Amino acid sequence: MQSEPADAGRMPPFGTARRIRTRSIWAVALFTASLPPAFIGFGIANATDDQTNLAMPLAFIFWTIGLLFALWAAFPTLRYWDGLPGPVRWLGALPLLSVSLFLSAALIGVLLL
């Protein structure tokens, strides 16, 4: 029976930092892409009585896919936190932190209104 070295589980496999960077960049890009349709959809909802509003579902789809990419970047970031360089750590955690902050602010806003 062989025992593995103590730090073998902490070192990320080759290419992990690159994958985390790519996923984080996609998450931020998709979150950003969801903003214009959300603003347009909100304007359509307030300005007209038309019930066909394609902009809001499009914004929700972009935001949901961005959330999936943020989770996809956060799991390996948290798993190999000690073995990753500092900038990659924060780049992997930032999209999920921004989603958490947005949801917290939305919840507080709804509760105060």
Short mmCIF file of the N, C-alpha and C atoms (twelve columns), coordinates in Angstrom:
data_MODEL
# 
_entry.id   MODEL 
# 
loop_
_atom_site.group_PDB 
_atom_site.id 
_atom_site.type_symbol 
_atom_site.label_atom_id 
_atom_site.label_alt_id 
_atom_site.label_comp_id 
_atom_site.label_asym_id 
_atom_site.label_seq_id 
_atom_site.Cartn_x 
_atom_site.Cartn_y 
_atom_site.Cartn_z 
_atom_site.pdbx_PDB_model_num 
ATOM 1   N N  . MET A 1   0.841   -1.174 0.000   1 
ATOM 2   C CA . MET A 1   0.000   0.000  0.000   1 
ATOM 3   C C  . MET A 1   0.888   1.241  0.000   1 
ATOM 4   N N  . GLN A 2   0.738   2.074  -1.035  1 
ATOM 5   C CA . GLN A 2   1.550   3.276  -1.130  1 
ATOM 6   C C  . GLN A 2   0.797   4.460  -0.544  1 
ATOM 7   N N  . SER A 3   1.529   5.308  0.099   1 
ATOM 8   C CA . SER A 3   0.912   6.532  0.610   1 
ATOM 9   C C  . SER A 3   1.373   7.698  -0.260  1 
ATOM 10  N N  . GLU A 4   0.460   8.588  -0.540  1 
ATOM 11  C CA . GLU A 4   0.779   9.744  -1.363  1 
ATOM 12  C C  . GLU A 4   1.424   10.814 -0.493  1 
ATOM 13  N N  . PRO A 5   2.251   11.675 -1.083  1 
ATOM 14  C CA . PRO A 5   2.823   12.779 -0.316  1 
ATOM 15  C C  . PRO A 5   1.726   13.700 0.214   1 
ATOM 16  N N  . ALA A 6   2.023   14.384 1.285   1 
ATOM 17  C CA . ALA A 6   1.022   15.214 1.951   1 
ATOM 18  C C  . ALA A 6   0.544   16.365 1.072   1 
ATOM 19  N N  . ASP A 7   1.439   16.920 0.225   1 
ATOM 20  C CA . ASP A 7   1.036   18.066 -0.574  1 
ATOM 21  C C  . ASP A 7   0.606   17.682 -1.989  1 
ATOM 22  N N  . ALA A 8   0.403   16.396 -2.272  1 
ATOM 23  C CA . ALA A 8   0.015   15.972 -3.619  1 
ATOM 24  C C  . ALA A 8   -1.391  16.438 -3.971  1 
ATOM 25  N N  . GLY A 9   -2.292  16.503 -3.019  1 
ATOM 26  C CA . GLY A 9   -3.654  16.938 -3.286  1 
ATOM 27  C C  . GLY A 9   -3.789  18.440 -3.433  1 
ATOM 28  N N  . ARG A 10  -2.793  19.196 -2.996  1 
ATOM 29  C CA . ARG A 10  -2.879  20.649 -3.032  1 
ATOM 30  C C  . ARG A 10  -2.321  21.256 -4.308  1 
ATOM 31  N N  . MET A 11  -1.472  20.552 -5.016  1 
ATOM 32  C CA . MET A 11  -0.897  21.084 -6.249  1 
ATOM 33  C C  . MET A 11  -1.885  20.890 -7.396  1 
ATOM 34  N N  . PRO A 12  -2.215  21.962 -8.084  1 
ATOM 35  C CA . PRO A 12  -3.177  21.822 -9.185  1 
ATOM 36  C C  . PRO A 12  -2.541  21.116 -10.374 1 
ATOM 37  N N  . PRO A 13  -3.326  20.372 -11.119 1 
ATOM 38  C CA . PRO A 13  -2.804  19.751 -12.332 1 
ATOM 39  C C  . PRO A 13  -2.391  20.814 -13.352 1 
ATOM 40  N N  . PHE A 14  -1.578  20.397 -14.300 1 
ATOM 41  C CA . PHE A 14  -1.098  21.312 -15.327 1 
ATOM 42  C C  . PHE A 14  -2.278  21.880 -16.117 1 
ATOM 43  N N  . GLY A 15  -2.310  23.180 -16.303 1 
ATOM 44  C CA . GLY A 15  -3.361  23.828 -17.076 1 
ATOM 45  C C  . GLY A 15  -4.552  24.296 -16.271 1 
ATOM 46  N N  . THR A 16  -4.556  24.034 -14.977 1 
ATOM 47  C CA . THR A 16  -5.703  24.431 -14.153 1 
ATOM 48  C C  . THR A 16  -5.849  25.949 -14.099 1 
ATOM 49  N N  . ALA A 17  -4.750  26.656 -13.946 1 
ATOM 50  C CA . ALA A 17  -4.815  28.117 -13.873 1 
ATOM 51  C C  . ALA A 17  -5.354  28.700 -15.180 1 
ATOM 52  N N  . ARG A 18  -4.953  28.133 -16.304 1 
ATOM 53  C CA . ARG A 18  -5.441  28.616 -17.598 1 
ATOM 54  C C  . ARG A 18  -6.940  28.367 -17.736 1 
ATOM 55  N N  . ARG A 19  -7.391  27.198 -17.302 1 
ATOM 56  C CA . ARG A 19  -8.825  26.888 -17.380 1 
ATOM 57  C C  . ARG A 19  -9.634  27.806 -16.464 1 
ATOM 58  N N  . ILE A 20  -9.111  28.085 -15.280 1 
ATOM 59  C CA . ILE A 20  -9.804  28.990 -14.357 1 
ATOM 60  C C  . ILE A 20  -9.897  30.386 -14.964 1 
ATOM 61  N N  . ARG A 21  -8.794  30.866 -15.546 1 
ATOM 62  C CA . ARG A 21  -8.814  32.191 -16.178 1 
ATOM 63  C C  . ARG A 21  -9.834  32.253 -17.309 1 
ATOM 64  N N  . THR A 22  -9.846  31.231 -18.152 1 
ATOM 65  C CA . THR A 22  -10.771 31.211 -19.287 1 
ATOM 66  C C  . THR A 22  -12.221 31.203 -18.817 1 
ATOM 67  N N  . ARG A 23  -12.533 30.382 -17.850 1 
ATOM 68  C CA . ARG A 23  -13.910 30.297 -17.353 1 
ATOM 69  C C  . ARG A 23  -14.338 31.591 -16.673 1 
ATOM 70  N N  . SER A 24  -13.425 32.207 -15.934 1 
ATOM 71  C CA . SER A 24  -13.757 33.465 -15.261 1 
ATOM 72  C C  . SER A 24  -14.013 34.575 -16.267 1 
ATOM 73  N N  . ILE A 25  -13.202 34.629 -17.305 1 
ATOM 74  C CA . ILE A 25  -13.389 35.658 -18.327 1 
ATOM 75  C C  . ILE A 25  -14.724 35.463 -19.045 1 
ATOM 76  N N  . TRP A 26  -15.079 34.219 -19.343 1 
ATOM 77  C CA . TRP A 26  -16.375 33.949 -19.974 1 
ATOM 78  C C  . TRP A 26  -17.520 34.333 -19.044 1 
ATOM 79  N N  . ALA A 27  -17.377 34.060 -17.758 1 
ATOM 80  C CA . ALA A 27  -18.439 34.413 -16.808 1 
ATOM 81  C C  . ALA A 27  -18.655 35.920 -16.776 1 
ATOM 82  N N  . VAL A 28  -17.573 36.676 -16.703 1 
ATOM 83  C CA . VAL A 28  -17.694 38.137 -16.670 1 
ATOM 84  C C  . VAL A 28  -18.271 38.656 -17.984 1 
ATOM 85  N N  . ALA A 29  -17.837 38.077 -19.106 1 
ATOM 86  C CA . ALA A 29  -18.365 38.507 -20.407 1 
ATOM 87  C C  . ALA A 29  -19.865 38.234 -20.515 1 
ATOM 88  N N  . LEU A 30  -20.308 37.087 -20.029 1 
ATOM 89  C CA . LEU A 30  -21.734 36.768 -20.104 1 
ATOM 90  C C  . LEU A 30  -22.559 37.617 -19.137 1 
ATOM 91  N N  . PHE A 31  -22.006 37.913 -17.955 1 
ATOM 92  C CA . PHE A 31  -22.713 38.812 -17.038 1 
ATOM 93  C C  . PHE A 31  -22.854 40.194 -17.674 1 
ATOM 94  N N  . THR A 32  -21.796 40.654 -18.333 1 
ATOM 95  C CA . THR A 32  -21.844 41.954 -18.995 1 
ATOM 96  C C  . THR A 32  -22.818 41.938 -20.166 1 
ATOM 97  N N  . ALA A 33  -22.866 40.826 -20.890 1 
ATOM 98  C CA . ALA A 33  -23.789 40.717 -22.025 1 
ATOM 99  C C  . ALA A 33  -25.242 40.695 -21.576 1 
ATOM 100 N N  . SER A 34  -25.502 40.368 -20.339 1 
ATOM 101 C CA . SER A 34  -26.889 40.333 -19.867 1 
ATOM 102 C C  . SER A 34  -27.417 41.717 -19.501 1 
ATOM 103 N N  . LEU A 35  -26.548 42.703 -19.351 1 
ATOM 104 C CA . LEU A 35  -27.004 44.029 -18.925 1 
ATOM 105 C C  . LEU A 35  -27.806 44.785 -19.991 1 
ATOM 106 N N  . PRO A 36  -27.324 44.914 -21.241 1 
ATOM 107 C CA . PRO A 36  -28.141 45.659 -22.223 1 
ATOM 108 C C  . PRO A 36  -29.538 45.076 -22.438 1 
ATOM 109 N N  . PRO A 37  -29.692 43.744 -22.601 1 
ATOM 110 C CA . PRO A 37  -31.065 43.244 -22.740 1 
ATOM 111 C C  . PRO A 37  -31.920 43.495 -21.495 1 
ATOM 112 N N  . ALA A 38  -31.298 43.466 -20.322 1 
ATOM 113 C CA . ALA A 38  -32.067 43.723 -19.097 1 
ATOM 114 C C  . ALA A 38  -32.565 45.164 -19.060 1 
ATOM 115 N N  . PHE A 39  -31.707 46.121 -19.424 1 
ATOM 116 C CA . PHE A 39  -32.130 47.522 -19.446 1 
ATOM 117 C C  . PHE A 39  -33.208 47.757 -20.502 1 
ATOM 118 N N  . ILE A 40  -33.022 47.164 -21.681 1 
ATOM 119 C CA . ILE A 40  -34.014 47.320 -22.747 1 
ATOM 120 C C  . ILE A 40  -35.336 46.665 -22.344 1 
ATOM 121 N N  . GLY A 41  -35.259 45.468 -21.785 1 
ATOM 122 C CA . GLY A 41  -36.478 44.780 -21.357 1 
ATOM 123 C C  . GLY A 41  -37.203 45.520 -20.260 1 
ATOM 124 N N  . PHE A 42  -36.450 46.112 -19.337 1 
ATOM 125 C CA . PHE A 42  -37.081 46.896 -18.275 1 
ATOM 126 C C  . PHE A 42  -37.756 48.134 -18.851 1 
ATOM 127 N N  . GLY A 43  -37.116 48.760 -19.838 1 
ATOM 128 C CA . GLY A 43  -37.713 49.926 -20.489 1 
ATOM 129 C C  . GLY A 43  -38.962 49.568 -21.263 1 
ATOM 130 N N  . ILE A 44  -38.947 48.422 -21.945 1 
ATOM 131 C CA . ILE A 44  -40.131 47.982 -22.689 1 
ATOM 132 C C  . ILE A 44  -41.270 47.662 -21.726 1 
ATOM 133 N N  . ALA A 45  -40.949 47.020 -20.616 1 
ATOM 134 C CA . ALA A 45  -41.988 46.641 -19.655 1 
ATOM 135 C C  . ALA A 45  -42.649 47.865 -19.034 1 
ATOM 136 N N  . ASN A 46  -41.880 48.924 -18.808 1 
ATOM 137 C CA . ASN A 46  -42.445 50.124 -18.191 1 
ATOM 138 C C  . ASN A 46  -43.102 51.062 -19.196 1 
ATOM 139 N N  . ALA A 47  -42.671 51.042 -20.460 1 
ATOM 140 C CA . ALA A 47  -43.159 52.010 -21.438 1 
ATOM 141 C C  . ALA A 47  -44.398 51.543 -22.192 1 
ATOM 142 N N  . THR A 48  -44.547 50.242 -22.380 1 
ATOM 143 C CA . THR A 48  -45.659 49.756 -23.202 1 
ATOM 144 C C  . THR A 48  -46.455 48.699 -22.446 1 
ATOM 145 N N  . ASP A 49  -47.622 48.413 -22.996 1 
ATOM 146 C CA . ASP A 49  -48.450 47.338 -22.450 1 
ATOM 147 C C  . ASP A 49  -48.247 46.039 -23.209 1 
ATOM 148 N N  . ASP A 50  -47.290 46.028 -24.129 1 
ATOM 149 C CA . ASP A 50  -47.024 44.838 -24.942 1 
ATOM 150 C C  . ASP A 50  -46.443 43.735 -24.056 1 
ATOM 151 N N  . GLN A 51  -47.017 42.567 -24.136 1 
ATOM 152 C CA . GLN A 51  -46.588 41.459 -23.286 1 
ATOM 153 C C  . GLN A 51  -45.472 40.623 -23.906 1 
ATOM 154 N N  . THR A 52  -45.157 40.848 -25.184 1 
ATOM 155 C CA . THR A 52  -44.080 40.081 -25.817 1 
ATOM 156 C C  . THR A 52  -42.777 40.839 -25.627 1 
ATOM 157 N N  . ASN A 53  -42.006 40.398 -24.694 1 
ATOM 158 C CA . ASN A 53  -40.747 41.042 -24.361 1 
ATOM 159 C C  . ASN A 53  -39.659 39.985 -24.426 1 
ATOM 160 N N  . LEU A 54  -38.903 39.982 -25.498 1 
ATOM 161 C CA . LEU A 54  -37.855 38.988 -25.682 1 
ATOM 162 C C  . LEU A 54  -36.567 39.369 -24.963 1 
ATOM 163 N N  . ALA A 55  -36.414 40.631 -24.607 1 
ATOM 164 C CA . ALA A 55  -35.160 41.087 -24.019 1 
ATOM 165 C C  . ALA A 55  -34.934 40.511 -22.621 1 
ATOM 166 N N  . MET A 56  -35.952 40.441 -21.807 1 
ATOM 167 C CA . MET A 56  -35.767 39.941 -20.439 1 
ATOM 168 C C  . MET A 56  -35.391 38.461 -20.395 1 
ATOM 169 N N  . PRO A 57  -36.044 37.583 -21.161 1 
ATOM 170 C CA . PRO A 57  -35.579 36.188 -21.161 1 
ATOM 171 C C  . PRO A 57  -34.158 36.045 -21.693 1 
ATOM 172 N N  . LEU A 58  -33.795 36.875 -22.672 1 
ATOM 173 C CA . LEU A 58  -32.436 36.834 -23.203 1 
ATOM 174 C C  . LEU A 58  -31.429 37.246 -22.130 1 
ATOM 175 N N  . ALA A 59  -31.750 38.278 -21.364 1 
ATOM 176 C CA . ALA A 59  -30.877 38.705 -20.269 1 
ATOM 177 C C  . ALA A 59  -30.763 37.614 -19.212 1 
ATOM 178 N N  . PHE A 60  -31.879 36.975 -18.900 1 
ATOM 179 C CA . PHE A 60  -31.855 35.902 -17.910 1 
ATOM 180 C C  . PHE A 60  -31.021 34.717 -18.394 1 
ATOM 181 N N  . ILE A 61  -31.102 34.385 -19.680 1 
ATOM 182 C CA . ILE A 61  -30.305 33.277 -20.234 1 
ATOM 183 C C  . ILE A 61  -28.820 33.602 -20.156 1 
ATOM 184 N N  . PHE A 62  -28.429 34.826 -20.556 1 
ATOM 185 C CA . PHE A 62  -27.018 35.215 -20.464 1 
ATOM 186 C C  . PHE A 62  -26.532 35.162 -19.019 1 
ATOM 187 N N  . TRP A 63  -27.356 35.667 -18.098 1 
ATOM 188 C CA . TRP A 63  -26.957 35.694 -16.693 1 
ATOM 189 C C  . TRP A 63  -26.824 34.274 -16.135 1 
ATOM 190 N N  . THR A 64  -27.734 33.380 -16.506 1 
ATOM 191 C CA . THR A 64  -27.690 31.999 -16.019 1 
ATOM 192 C C  . THR A 64  -26.472 31.261 -16.554 1 
ATOM 193 N N  . ILE A 65  -26.165 31.451 -17.821 1 
ATOM 194 C CA . ILE A 65  -24.968 30.809 -18.379 1 
ATOM 195 C C  . ILE A 65  -23.718 31.385 -17.719 1 
ATOM 196 N N  . GLY A 66  -23.716 32.692 -17.451 1 
ATOM 197 C CA . GLY A 66  -22.600 33.297 -16.725 1 
ATOM 198 C C  . GLY A 66  -22.453 32.721 -15.328 1 
ATOM 199 N N  . LEU A 67  -23.580 32.450 -14.667 1 
ATOM 200 C CA . LEU A 67  -23.534 31.825 -13.342 1 
ATOM 201 C C  . LEU A 67  -22.926 30.425 -13.421 1 
ATOM 202 N N  . LEU A 68  -23.284 29.678 -14.449 1 
ATOM 203 C CA . LEU A 68  -22.696 28.340 -14.610 1 
ATOM 204 C C  . LEU A 68  -21.190 28.422 -14.828 1 
ATOM 205 N N  . PHE A 69  -20.733 29.370 -15.639 1 
ATOM 206 C CA . PHE A 69  -19.298 29.547 -15.840 1 
ATOM 207 C C  . PHE A 69  -18.616 30.001 -14.551 1 
ATOM 208 N N  . ALA A 70  -19.281 30.845 -13.762 1 
ATOM 209 C CA . ALA A 70  -18.705 31.285 -12.490 1 
ATOM 210 C C  . ALA A 70  -18.547 30.111 -11.531 1 
ATOM 211 N N  . LEU A 71  -19.548 29.245 -11.471 1 
ATOM 212 C CA . LEU A 71  -19.433 28.047 -10.632 1 
ATOM 213 C C  . LEU A 71  -18.348 27.116 -11.154 1 
ATOM 214 N N  . TRP A 72  -18.269 26.996 -12.472 1 
ATOM 215 C CA . TRP A 72  -17.282 26.133 -13.108 1 
ATOM 216 C C  . TRP A 72  -15.861 26.634 -12.845 1 
ATOM 217 N N  . ALA A 73  -15.692 27.937 -12.663 1 
ATOM 218 C CA . ALA A 73  -14.385 28.494 -12.323 1 
ATOM 219 C C  . ALA A 73  -14.126 28.432 -10.822 1 
ATOM 220 N N  . ALA A 74  -15.166 28.534 -10.009 1 
ATOM 221 C CA . ALA A 74  -14.981 28.601 -8.560  1 
ATOM 222 C C  . ALA A 74  -14.612 27.254 -7.950  1 
ATOM 223 N N  . PHE A 75  -15.160 26.166 -8.469  1 
ATOM 224 C CA . PHE A 75  -14.865 24.862 -7.871  1 
ATOM 225 C C  . PHE A 75  -13.381 24.503 -7.922  1 
ATOM 226 N N  . PRO A 76  -12.702 24.564 -9.082  1 
ATOM 227 C CA . PRO A 76  -11.263 24.257 -9.048  1 
ATOM 228 C C  . PRO A 76  -10.457 25.315 -8.301  1 
ATOM 229 N N  . THR A 77  -10.950 26.557 -8.296  1 
ATOM 230 C CA . THR A 77  -10.246 27.599 -7.546  1 
ATOM 231 C C  . THR A 77  -10.238 27.274 -6.061  1 
ATOM 232 N N  . LEU A 78  -11.384 26.901 -5.531  1 
ATOM 233 C CA . LEU A 78  -11.456 26.568 -4.107  1 
ATOM 234 C C  . LEU A 78  -10.745 25.254 -3.800  1 
ATOM 235 N N  . ARG A 79  -10.771 24.329 -4.735  1 
ATOM 236 C CA . ARG A 79  -10.131 23.032 -4.507  1 
ATOM 237 C C  . ARG A 79  -8.613  23.165 -4.418  1 
ATOM 238 N N  . TYR A 80  -8.022  23.982 -5.283  1 
ATOM 239 C CA . TYR A 80  -6.561  24.125 -5.328  1 
ATOM 240 C C  . TYR A 80  -6.118  25.507 -4.858  1 
ATOM 241 N N  . TRP A 81  -6.835  26.093 -3.921  1 
ATOM 242 C CA . TRP A 81  -6.572  27.460 -3.475  1 
ATOM 243 C C  . TRP A 81  -5.122  27.661 -3.055  1 
ATOM 244 N N  . ASP A 82  -4.562  26.753 -2.271  1 
ATOM 245 C CA . ASP A 82  -3.199  26.930 -1.764  1 
ATOM 246 C C  . ASP A 82  -2.141  26.799 -2.846  1 
ATOM 247 N N  . GLY A 83  -2.399  26.059 -3.901  1 
ATOM 248 C CA . GLY A 83  -1.411  25.844 -4.946  1 
ATOM 249 C C  . GLY A 83  -1.473  26.833 -6.090  1 
ATOM 250 N N  . LEU A 84  -2.463  27.713 -6.098  1 
ATOM 251 C CA . LEU A 84  -2.615  28.672 -7.194  1 
ATOM 252 C C  . LEU A 84  -1.950  29.998 -6.848  1 
ATOM 253 N N  . PRO A 85  -1.451  30.708 -7.865  1 
ATOM 254 C CA . PRO A 85  -0.930  32.059 -7.617  1 
ATOM 255 C C  . PRO A 85  -2.058  33.003 -7.190  1 
ATOM 256 N N  . GLY A 86  -1.706  34.042 -6.484  1 
ATOM 257 C CA . GLY A 86  -2.689  34.981 -5.958  1 
ATOM 258 C C  . GLY A 86  -3.640  35.570 -6.987  1 
ATOM 259 N N  . PRO A 87  -3.138  36.091 -8.119  1 
ATOM 260 C CA . PRO A 87  -4.073  36.662 -9.104  1 
ATOM 261 C C  . PRO A 87  -5.067  35.643 -9.665  1 
ATOM 262 N N  . VAL A 88  -4.639  34.406 -9.834  1 
ATOM 263 C CA . VAL A 88  -5.544  33.378 -10.355 1 
ATOM 264 C C  . VAL A 88  -6.595  33.034 -9.306  1 
ATOM 265 N N  . ARG A 89  -6.216  33.048 -8.042  1 
ATOM 266 C CA . ARG A 89  -7.192  32.801 -6.969  1 
ATOM 267 C C  . ARG A 89  -8.337  33.803 -7.042  1 
ATOM 268 N N  . TRP A 90  -7.970  35.081 -7.106  1 
ATOM 269 C CA . TRP A 90  -9.002  36.114 -7.101  1 
ATOM 270 C C  . TRP A 90  -9.779  36.150 -8.402  1 
ATOM 271 N N  . LEU A 91  -9.111  35.855 -9.513  1 
ATOM 272 C CA . LEU A 91  -9.815  35.808 -10.789 1 
ATOM 273 C C  . LEU A 91  -10.833 34.680 -10.812 1 
ATOM 274 N N  . GLY A 92  -10.524 33.565 -10.172 1 
ATOM 275 C CA . GLY A 92  -11.459 32.445 -10.120 1 
ATOM 276 C C  . GLY A 92  -12.613 32.669 -9.162  1 
ATOM 277 N N  . ALA A 93  -12.379 33.440 -8.112  1 
ATOM 278 C CA . ALA A 93  -13.424 33.662 -7.107  1 
ATOM 279 C C  . ALA A 93  -14.280 34.892 -7.395  1 
ATOM 280 N N  . LEU A 94  -13.764 35.835 -8.165  1 
ATOM 281 C CA . LEU A 94  -14.459 37.105 -8.373  1 
ATOM 282 C C  . LEU A 94  -15.830 36.984 -9.037  1 
ATOM 283 N N  . PRO A 95  -16.008 36.190 -10.104 1 
ATOM 284 C CA . PRO A 95  -17.356 36.136 -10.704 1 
ATOM 285 C C  . PRO A 95  -18.425 35.631 -9.739  1 
ATOM 286 N N  . LEU A 96  -18.107 34.624 -8.959  1 
ATOM 287 C CA . LEU A 96  -19.095 34.102 -8.018  1 
ATOM 288 C C  . LEU A 96  -19.342 35.090 -6.878  1 
ATOM 289 N N  . LEU A 97  -18.304 35.809 -6.458  1 
ATOM 290 C CA . LEU A 97  -18.499 36.832 -5.432  1 
ATOM 291 C C  . LEU A 97  -19.384 37.964 -5.941  1 
ATOM 292 N N  . SER A 98  -19.214 38.343 -7.202  1 
ATOM 293 C CA . SER A 98  -20.050 39.417 -7.751  1 
ATOM 294 C C  . SER A 98  -21.505 38.977 -7.867  1 
ATOM 295 N N  . VAL A 99  -21.749 37.718 -8.217  1 
ATOM 296 C CA . VAL A 99  -23.124 37.203 -8.267  1 
ATOM 297 C C  . VAL A 99  -23.724 37.210 -6.872  1 
ATOM 298 N N  . SER A 100 -22.949 36.796 -5.894  1 
ATOM 299 C CA . SER A 100 -23.429 36.772 -4.518  1 
ATOM 300 C C  . SER A 100 -23.754 38.187 -4.037  1 
ATOM 301 N N  . LEU A 101 -22.902 39.148 -4.376  1 
ATOM 302 C CA . LEU A 101 -23.149 40.534 -3.986  1 
ATOM 303 C C  . LEU A 101 -24.404 41.069 -4.668  1 
ATOM 304 N N  . PHE A 102 -24.577 40.754 -5.957  1 
ATOM 305 C CA . PHE A 102 -25.759 41.211 -6.691  1 
ATOM 306 C C  . PHE A 102 -27.034 40.641 -6.079  1 
ATOM 307 N N  . LEU A 103 -27.032 39.344 -5.781  1 
ATOM 308 C CA . LEU A 103 -28.226 38.729 -5.200  1 
ATOM 309 C C  . LEU A 103 -28.518 39.281 -3.808  1 
ATOM 310 N N  . SER A 104 -27.470 39.532 -3.024  1 
ATOM 311 C CA . SER A 104 -27.671 40.109 -1.695  1 
ATOM 312 C C  . SER A 104 -28.248 41.519 -1.796  1 
ATOM 313 N N  . ALA A 105 -27.723 42.323 -2.720  1 
ATOM 314 C CA . ALA A 105 -28.236 43.684 -2.890  1 
ATOM 315 C C  . ALA A 105 -29.677 43.661 -3.386  1 
ATOM 316 N N  . ALA A 106 -29.998 42.744 -4.285  1 
ATOM 317 C CA . ALA A 106 -31.377 42.640 -4.784  1 
ATOM 318 C C  . ALA A 106 -32.329 42.228 -3.667  1 
ATOM 319 N N  . LEU A 107 -31.912 41.296 -2.837  1 
ATOM 320 C CA . LEU A 107 -32.756 40.853 -1.731  1 
ATOM 321 C C  . LEU A 107 -32.984 41.978 -0.730  1 
ATOM 322 N N  . ILE A 108 -31.938 42.722 -0.411  1 
ATOM 323 C CA . ILE A 108 -32.084 43.849 0.514   1 
ATOM 324 C C  . ILE A 108 -32.984 44.918 -0.097  1 
ATOM 325 N N  . GLY A 109 -32.809 45.176 -1.402  1 
ATOM 326 C CA . GLY A 109 -33.661 46.160 -2.074  1 
ATOM 327 C C  . GLY A 109 -35.125 45.775 -2.053  1 
ATOM 328 N N  . VAL A 110 -35.416 44.510 -2.275  1 
ATOM 329 C CA . VAL A 110 -36.808 44.044 -2.251  1 
ATOM 330 C C  . VAL A 110 -37.378 44.127 -0.840  1 
ATOM 331 N N  . LEU A 111 -36.578 43.785 0.150   1 
ATOM 332 C CA . LEU A 111 -37.068 43.824 1.526   1 
ATOM 333 C C  . LEU A 111 -37.312 45.249 2.016   1 
ATOM 334 N N  . LEU A 112 -36.534 46.204 1.532   1 
ATOM 335 C CA . LEU A 112 -36.706 47.587 1.967   1 
ATOM 336 C C  . LEU A 112 -37.858 48.285 1.255   1 
ATOM 337 N N  . LEU A 113 -38.245 47.798 0.089   1 
ATOM 338 C CA . LEU A 113 -39.343 48.455 -0.646  1 
ATOM 339 C C  . LEU A 113 -40.623 47.930 -0.194  1 
# 
